[in-house]
Tab-separated table of C-alpha atoms in Angstrom:
chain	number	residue	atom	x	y	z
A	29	UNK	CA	-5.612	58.850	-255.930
A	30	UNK	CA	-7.294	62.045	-255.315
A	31	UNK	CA	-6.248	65.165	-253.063
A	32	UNK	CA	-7.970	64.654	-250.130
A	33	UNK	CA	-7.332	60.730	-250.125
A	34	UNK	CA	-3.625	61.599	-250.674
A	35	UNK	CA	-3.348	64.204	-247.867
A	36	UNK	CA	-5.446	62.005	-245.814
A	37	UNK	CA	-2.865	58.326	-246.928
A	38	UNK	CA	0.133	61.068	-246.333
A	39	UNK	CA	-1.006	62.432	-243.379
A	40	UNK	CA	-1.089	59.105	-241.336
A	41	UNK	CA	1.717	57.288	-242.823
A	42	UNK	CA	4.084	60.563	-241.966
A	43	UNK	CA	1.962	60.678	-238.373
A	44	UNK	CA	3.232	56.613	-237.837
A	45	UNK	CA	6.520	57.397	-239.642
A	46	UNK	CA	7.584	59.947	-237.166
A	47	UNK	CA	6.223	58.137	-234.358
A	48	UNK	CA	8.302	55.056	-235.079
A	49	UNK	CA	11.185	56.815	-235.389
A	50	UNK	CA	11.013	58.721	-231.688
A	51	UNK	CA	9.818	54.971	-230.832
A	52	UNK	CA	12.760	52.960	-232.241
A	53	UNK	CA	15.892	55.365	-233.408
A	54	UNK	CA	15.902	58.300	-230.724
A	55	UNK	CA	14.275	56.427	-227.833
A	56	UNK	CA	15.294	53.522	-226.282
A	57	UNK	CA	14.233	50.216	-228.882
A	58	UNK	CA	13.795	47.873	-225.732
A	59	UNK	CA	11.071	50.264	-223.988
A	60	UNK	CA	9.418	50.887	-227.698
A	61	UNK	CA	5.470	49.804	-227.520
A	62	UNK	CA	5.529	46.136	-229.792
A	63	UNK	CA	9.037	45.180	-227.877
A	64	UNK	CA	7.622	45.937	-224.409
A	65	UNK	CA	4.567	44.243	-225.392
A	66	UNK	CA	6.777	40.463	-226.517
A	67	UNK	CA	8.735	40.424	-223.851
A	68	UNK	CA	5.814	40.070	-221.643
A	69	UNK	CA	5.800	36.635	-223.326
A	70	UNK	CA	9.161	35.568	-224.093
A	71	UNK	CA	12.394	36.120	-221.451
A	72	UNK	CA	14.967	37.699	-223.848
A	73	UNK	CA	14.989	39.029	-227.718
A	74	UNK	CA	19.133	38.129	-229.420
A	75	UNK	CA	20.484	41.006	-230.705
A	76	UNK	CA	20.246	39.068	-234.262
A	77	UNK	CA	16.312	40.044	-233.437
A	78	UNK	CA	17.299	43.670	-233.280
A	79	UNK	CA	19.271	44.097	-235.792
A	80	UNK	CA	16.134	42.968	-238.127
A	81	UNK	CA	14.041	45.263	-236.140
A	82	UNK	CA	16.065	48.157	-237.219
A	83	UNK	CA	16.337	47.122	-240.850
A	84	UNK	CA	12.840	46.424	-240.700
A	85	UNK	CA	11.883	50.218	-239.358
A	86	UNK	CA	14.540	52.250	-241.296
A	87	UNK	CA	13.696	50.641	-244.580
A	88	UNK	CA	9.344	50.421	-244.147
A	89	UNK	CA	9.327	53.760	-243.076
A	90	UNK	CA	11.212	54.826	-246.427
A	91	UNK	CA	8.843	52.772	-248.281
A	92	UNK	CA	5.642	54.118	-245.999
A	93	UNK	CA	6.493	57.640	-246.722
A	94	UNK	CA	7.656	57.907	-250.070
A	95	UNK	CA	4.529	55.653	-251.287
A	96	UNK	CA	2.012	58.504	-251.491
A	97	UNK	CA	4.256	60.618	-253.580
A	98	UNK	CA	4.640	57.863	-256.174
A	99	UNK	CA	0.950	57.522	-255.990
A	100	UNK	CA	-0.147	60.886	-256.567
A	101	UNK	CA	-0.620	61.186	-260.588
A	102	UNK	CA	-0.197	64.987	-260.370
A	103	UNK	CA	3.233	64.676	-258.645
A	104	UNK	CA	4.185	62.161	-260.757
A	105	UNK	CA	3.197	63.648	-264.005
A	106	UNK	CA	4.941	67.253	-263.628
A	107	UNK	CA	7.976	65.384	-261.702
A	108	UNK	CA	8.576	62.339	-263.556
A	109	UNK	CA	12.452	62.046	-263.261
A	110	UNK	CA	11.770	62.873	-259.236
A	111	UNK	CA	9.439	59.780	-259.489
A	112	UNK	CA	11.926	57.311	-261.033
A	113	UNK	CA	14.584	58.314	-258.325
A	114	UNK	CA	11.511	57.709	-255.379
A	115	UNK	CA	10.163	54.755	-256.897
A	116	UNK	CA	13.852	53.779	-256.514
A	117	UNK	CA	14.472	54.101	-253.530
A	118	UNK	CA	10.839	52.841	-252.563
A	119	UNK	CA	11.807	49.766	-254.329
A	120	UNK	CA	15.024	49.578	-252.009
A	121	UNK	CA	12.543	50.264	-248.722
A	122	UNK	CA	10.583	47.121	-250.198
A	123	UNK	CA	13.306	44.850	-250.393
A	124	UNK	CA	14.851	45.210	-247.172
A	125	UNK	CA	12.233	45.614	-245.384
A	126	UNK	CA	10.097	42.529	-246.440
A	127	UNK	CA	13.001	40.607	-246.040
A	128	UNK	CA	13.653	41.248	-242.178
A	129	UNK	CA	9.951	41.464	-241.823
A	130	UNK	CA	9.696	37.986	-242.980
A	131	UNK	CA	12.537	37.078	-240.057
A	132	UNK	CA	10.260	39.083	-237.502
A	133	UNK	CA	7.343	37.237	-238.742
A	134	UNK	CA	8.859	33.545	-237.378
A	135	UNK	CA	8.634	35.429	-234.095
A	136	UNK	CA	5.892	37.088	-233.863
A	137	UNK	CA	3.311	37.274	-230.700
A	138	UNK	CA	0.365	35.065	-231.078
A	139	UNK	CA	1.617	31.869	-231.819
A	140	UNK	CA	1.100	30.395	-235.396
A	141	UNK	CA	-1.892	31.952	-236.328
A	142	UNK	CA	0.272	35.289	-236.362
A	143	UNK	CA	3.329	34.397	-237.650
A	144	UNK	CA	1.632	32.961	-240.950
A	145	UNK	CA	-0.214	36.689	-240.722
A	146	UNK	CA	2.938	38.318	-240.844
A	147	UNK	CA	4.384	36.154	-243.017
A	148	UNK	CA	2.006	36.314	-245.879
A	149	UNK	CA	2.153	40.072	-245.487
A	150	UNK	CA	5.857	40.277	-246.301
A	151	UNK	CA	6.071	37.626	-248.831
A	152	UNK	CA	3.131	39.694	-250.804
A	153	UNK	CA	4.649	42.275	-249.731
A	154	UNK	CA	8.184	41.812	-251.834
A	155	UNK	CA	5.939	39.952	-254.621
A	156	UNK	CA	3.805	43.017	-255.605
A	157	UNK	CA	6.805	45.175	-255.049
A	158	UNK	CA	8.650	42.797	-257.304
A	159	UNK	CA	5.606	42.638	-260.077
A	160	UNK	CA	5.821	46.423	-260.157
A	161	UNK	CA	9.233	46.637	-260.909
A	162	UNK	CA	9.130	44.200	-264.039
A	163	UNK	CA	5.647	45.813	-265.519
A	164	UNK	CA	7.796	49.366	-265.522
A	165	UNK	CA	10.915	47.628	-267.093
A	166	UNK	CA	8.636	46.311	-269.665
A	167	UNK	CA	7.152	49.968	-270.089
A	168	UNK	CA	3.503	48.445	-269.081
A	169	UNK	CA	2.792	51.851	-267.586
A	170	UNK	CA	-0.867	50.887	-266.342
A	171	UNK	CA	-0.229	47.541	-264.989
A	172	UNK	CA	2.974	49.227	-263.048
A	173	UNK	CA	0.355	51.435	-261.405
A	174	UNK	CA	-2.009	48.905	-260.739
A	175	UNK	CA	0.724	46.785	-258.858
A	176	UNK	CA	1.838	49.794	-257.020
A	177	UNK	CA	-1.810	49.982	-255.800
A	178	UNK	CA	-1.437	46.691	-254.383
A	179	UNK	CA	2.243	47.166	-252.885
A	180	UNK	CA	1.460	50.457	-251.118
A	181	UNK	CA	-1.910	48.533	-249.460
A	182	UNK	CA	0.497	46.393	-248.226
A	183	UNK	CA	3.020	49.011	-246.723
A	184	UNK	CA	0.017	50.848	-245.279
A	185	UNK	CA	-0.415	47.890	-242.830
A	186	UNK	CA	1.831	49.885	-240.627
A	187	UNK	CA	-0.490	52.485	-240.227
A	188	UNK	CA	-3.816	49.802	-240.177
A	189	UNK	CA	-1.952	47.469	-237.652
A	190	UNK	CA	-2.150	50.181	-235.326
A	191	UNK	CA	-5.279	51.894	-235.867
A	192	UNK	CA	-6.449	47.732	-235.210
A	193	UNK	CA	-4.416	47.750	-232.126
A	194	UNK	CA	-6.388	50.656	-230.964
A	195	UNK	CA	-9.588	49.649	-231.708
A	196	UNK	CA	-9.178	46.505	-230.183
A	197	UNK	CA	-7.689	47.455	-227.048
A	198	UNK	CA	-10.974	49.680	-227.003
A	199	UNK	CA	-12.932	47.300	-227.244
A	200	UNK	CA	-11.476	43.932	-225.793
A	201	UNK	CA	-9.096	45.454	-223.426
A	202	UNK	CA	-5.442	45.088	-223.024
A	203	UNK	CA	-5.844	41.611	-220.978
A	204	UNK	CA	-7.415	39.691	-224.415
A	205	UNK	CA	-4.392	41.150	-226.143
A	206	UNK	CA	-2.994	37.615	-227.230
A	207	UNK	CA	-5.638	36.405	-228.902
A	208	UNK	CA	-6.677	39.718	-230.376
A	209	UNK	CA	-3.302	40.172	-231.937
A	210	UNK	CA	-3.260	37.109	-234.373
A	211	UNK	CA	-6.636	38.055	-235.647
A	212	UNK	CA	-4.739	41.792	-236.041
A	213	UNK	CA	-2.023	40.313	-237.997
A	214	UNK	CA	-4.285	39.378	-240.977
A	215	UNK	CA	-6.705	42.127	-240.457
A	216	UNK	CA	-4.089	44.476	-241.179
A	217	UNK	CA	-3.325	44.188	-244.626
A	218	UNK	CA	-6.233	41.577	-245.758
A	219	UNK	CA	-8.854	44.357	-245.668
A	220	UNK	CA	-6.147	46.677	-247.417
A	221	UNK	CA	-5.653	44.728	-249.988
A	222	UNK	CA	-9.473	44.197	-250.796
A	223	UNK	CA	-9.665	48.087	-250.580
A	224	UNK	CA	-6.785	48.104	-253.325
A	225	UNK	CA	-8.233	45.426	-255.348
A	226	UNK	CA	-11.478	47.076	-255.774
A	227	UNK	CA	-9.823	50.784	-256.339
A	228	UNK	CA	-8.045	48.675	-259.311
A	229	UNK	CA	-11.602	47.449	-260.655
A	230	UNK	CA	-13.486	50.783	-260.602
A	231	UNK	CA	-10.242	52.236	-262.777
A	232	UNK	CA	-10.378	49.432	-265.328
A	233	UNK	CA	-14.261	50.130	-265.301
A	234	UNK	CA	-13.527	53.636	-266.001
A	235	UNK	CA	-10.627	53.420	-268.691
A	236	UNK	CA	-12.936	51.097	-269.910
A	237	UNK	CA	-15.433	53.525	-270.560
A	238	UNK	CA	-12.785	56.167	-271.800
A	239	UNK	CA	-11.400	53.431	-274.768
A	240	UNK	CA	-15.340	52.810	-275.651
């Protein structure tokens, strides 16, 4: 990842970190923007619900804003020991907060065609996250990084989901906001992980190159 793409990554995931925090942990969680939004469709939310929620927030935003630092070769290189303690604690952010995203995701607004969104995001979510973990156990430096790649797409949805939301509200208005939001719930992190994917192939191209 280079400078400006790291400032730019860092930048929005810090700019959605700090907005989900006024929106969730200082503010009032009922009133917050998605909430509002579900209970337009469904009469109450159990506080088993909100509990997830919070899991979900605290630990994603861990995972959302330590992601860039692991990321960032030059970081990593002069701070290595600093890297094994973020990619920790990333790893921690991962875990919990697939797993109550995955509990979210059997609620989510839009019917089926979003909760299978959501659900796929989470479960490749904790998979990549998971992949990562056992390539740097087994000292496979570049496939580690390659999986990170993928895993931090994934986490990124949280900024893409609403840049989405935006654009579609723009566009379709808030009225078509039903059916735009299951097409939202797989745009989020499909497109991401394309974007990953082919970041991936161009560096294999290249190292290729370097071995030759």
């Amino acid at each position: 990842m280079n400078k400006k793409t790291w400032l730019l990554v860092s930048f929005l995931a810090i700019g959605i970190a700090c907005y989900s925090i006024v929106q969730y942990l200082i503010l009032d969680a009922h009133q917050a923007g998605f909430v509002s939004l579900k209970l337009m469709f469904i009469d109450t939310l159990d506080s088993l619900w909100y509990t997830m929620l919070y899991i979900h927030i605290i630990f994603s935003i861990l995972a959302l804003v330590i992601g860039p630092f692991t990321l960032f070769s030059k970081f990593r290189e002069n701070n290595i020991k600093r890297h094994r303690i973020l990619g920790k604690i990333y790893m921690i952010g991962i875990l919990f907060g697939s797993i109550a995203g995955l509990y979210l995701a059997i609620y989510a607004t839009g019917g089926t065609i979003s909760q299978l969104g959501f659900s796929a995001l989470s479960i490749l979510w904790m998979i990549t996250g998971y992949q990562a973990l056992v390539k740097i156990k087994e000292q496979k430096i570049y496939d580690h990084q390659q999986w990170m790649i993928r895993n931090y797409s994934l986490t990124f949805a949280a900024v893409t989901l609403r840049i989405w939301l935006l654009v579609f509200t723009v566009l379709f208005g808030f009225e078509n906001f039903i059916i735009s939001y299951p097409i939202i719930s797989w745009l989020c992190w499909v497109p991401n992980l394309m974007i990953a994917q082919w970041i991936i192939g161009r560096s294999r191209q290249e190292r290729g190159l370097i071995v030759k």
